[in-house]
Amino acid sequence: MFNSAGAFVLMFLLLRWRSTVFVSSLLDLVPATTALCAVPILGEPLTVQAVLGLCIALVGMFVGLGRLPGARRRAVEAADPAPVGTAPRS
């Protein structure tokens, strides 16, 4: 119960300083972080599935935030096309 309360307090503090998109993308990392914390605390084995899940969650977070190399530039160009009659941006 205290862990959940701490997580909510941390989430609301993050919402003060960061965007909702950033904070919600971090929520995708909760299952992977729990699996990693269970290794030293509970003595759970670190499986290939857990590592792959963490990698997939990290890639999803970076895609959602537009932090992959060149992803933000492509997203901005797609959302803001050049006005009619002007040369396309390069």
C-alpha positions as a Markdown table, in Angstrom:
| # | Residue | x | y | z |
|---|---|---|---|---|
| 1 | Met | 0.0 | 0.0 | 0.0 |
| 2 | Phe | 2.8 | 2.4 | 0.8 |
| 3 | Asn | 4.6 | 1.7 | -2.4 |
| 4 | Ser | 1.5 | 2.6 | -4.4 |
| 5 | Ala | 1.0 | 5.8 | -2.4 |
| 6 | Gly | 4.6 | 6.7 | -3.0 |
| 7 | Ala | 4.2 | 6.0 | -6.7 |
| 8 | Phe | 1.2 | 8.3 | -6.9 |
| 9 | Val | 3.0 | 11.1 | -5.0 |
| 10 | Leu | 5.9 | 10.7 | -7.4 |
| 11 | Met | 3.6 | 10.8 | -10.4 |
| 12 | Phe | 1.8 | 14.0 | -9.2 |
| 13 | Leu | 5.2 | 15.6 | -8.5 |
| 14 | Leu | 6.4 | 14.8 | -12.0 |
| 15 | Leu | 3.2 | 16.2 | -13.5 |
| 16 | Arg | 4.1 | 19.6 | -12.0 |
| 17 | Trp | 7.4 | 19.7 | -13.9 |
| 18 | Arg | 6.9 | 17.6 | -17.0 |
| 19 | Ser | 4.2 | 17.1 | -19.6 |
| 20 | Thr | 1.5 | 14.5 | -19.2 |
| 21 | Val | 2.9 | 12.7 | -22.3 |
| 22 | Phe | 6.2 | 12.3 | -20.6 |
| 23 | Val | 4.7 | 11.1 | -17.3 |
| 24 | Ser | 2.3 | 8.6 | -18.9 |
| 25 | Ser | 5.1 | 7.2 | -21.0 |
| 26 | Leu | 7.0 | 6.4 | -17.8 |
| 27 | Leu | 4.0 | 4.3 | -16.6 |
| 28 | Asp | 4.9 | 1.8 | -19.4 |
| 29 | Leu | 8.1 | 1.1 | -17.5 |
| 30 | Val | 6.4 | 0.0 | -14.2 |
| 31 | Pro | 6.1 | -3.7 | -15.1 |
| 32 | Ala | 9.7 | -3.9 | -16.3 |
| 33 | Thr | 11.0 | -2.0 | -13.3 |
| 34 | Thr | 9.0 | -4.3 | -11.0 |
| 35 | Ala | 10.6 | -7.4 | -12.6 |
| 36 | Leu | 14.1 | -5.9 | -12.2 |
| 37 | Cys | 13.5 | -5.0 | -8.6 |
| 38 | Ala | 12.2 | -8.5 | -7.9 |
| 39 | Val | 15.6 | -10.0 | -8.8 |
| 40 | Pro | 17.5 | -8.8 | -5.8 |
| 41 | Ile | 14.6 | -8.3 | -3.4 |
| 42 | Leu | 12.7 | -11.5 | -3.9 |
| 43 | Gly | 15.4 | -13.6 | -5.4 |
| 44 | Glu | 13.4 | -14.1 | -8.7 |
| 45 | Pro | 15.4 | -15.2 | -11.7 |
| 46 | Leu | 16.0 | -12.7 | -14.4 |
| 47 | Thr | 14.6 | -14.3 | -17.5 |
| 48 | Val | 15.1 | -13.5 | -21.2 |
| 49 | Gln | 11.4 | -12.6 | -21.4 |
| 50 | Ala | 11.8 | -9.9 | -18.7 |
| 51 | Val | 14.8 | -8.4 | -20.4 |
| 52 | Leu | 13.0 | -8.4 | -23.8 |
| 53 | Gly | 10.0 | -6.8 | -22.1 |
| 54 | Leu | 12.2 | -4.1 | -20.7 |
| 55 | Cys | 13.7 | -3.4 | -24.1 |
| 56 | Ile | 10.3 | -3.3 | -25.7 |
| 57 | Ala | 9.0 | -0.9 | -23.1 |
| 58 | Leu | 12.1 | 1.4 | -23.5 |
| 59 | Val | 11.7 | 1.5 | -27.2 |
| 60 | Gly | 8.0 | 2.2 | -26.9 |
| 61 | Met | 8.7 | 5.0 | -24.4 |
| 62 | Phe | 11.3 | 6.6 | -26.8 |
| 63 | Val | 8.9 | 6.3 | -29.8 |
| 64 | Gly | 6.1 | 7.8 | -27.8 |
| 65 | Leu | 8.2 | 10.7 | -26.7 |
| 66 | Gly | 9.7 | 11.2 | -30.2 |
| 67 | Arg | 13.2 | 10.7 | -28.8 |
| 68 | Leu | 14.5 | 8.4 | -31.5 |
| 69 | Pro | 17.1 | 10.0 | -33.8 |
| 70 | Gly | 15.3 | 11.9 | -36.5 |
| 71 | Ala | 11.9 | 11.0 | -35.2 |
| 72 | Arg | 11.0 | 14.4 | -33.9 |
| 73 | Arg | 12.1 | 16.2 | -37.1 |
| 74 | Arg | 9.9 | 13.9 | -39.2 |
| 75 | Ala | 7.0 | 14.4 | -36.8 |
| 76 | Val | 7.3 | 18.2 | -37.0 |
| 77 | Glu | 7.6 | 18.2 | -40.8 |
| 78 | Ala | 4.5 | 15.9 | -41.0 |
| 79 | Ala | 2.5 | 18.1 | -38.7 |
| 80 | Asp | 3.6 | 21.5 | -40.2 |
| 81 | Pro | 3.8 | 21.2 | -44.0 |
| 82 | Ala | 5.3 | 24.0 | -46.0 |
| 83 | Pro | 2.8 | 26.7 | -47.2 |
| 84 | Val | 1.6 | 26.5 | -50.8 |
| 85 | Gly | 4.0 | 28.2 | -53.2 |
| 86 | Thr | 7.1 | 27.8 | -51.1 |
| 87 | Ala | 10.0 | 25.5 | -51.6 |
| 88 | Pro | 9.9 | 22.3 | -49.5 |
| 89 | Arg | 12.1 | 22.2 | -46.4 |
| 90 | Ser | 15.2 | 20.0 | -46.5 |
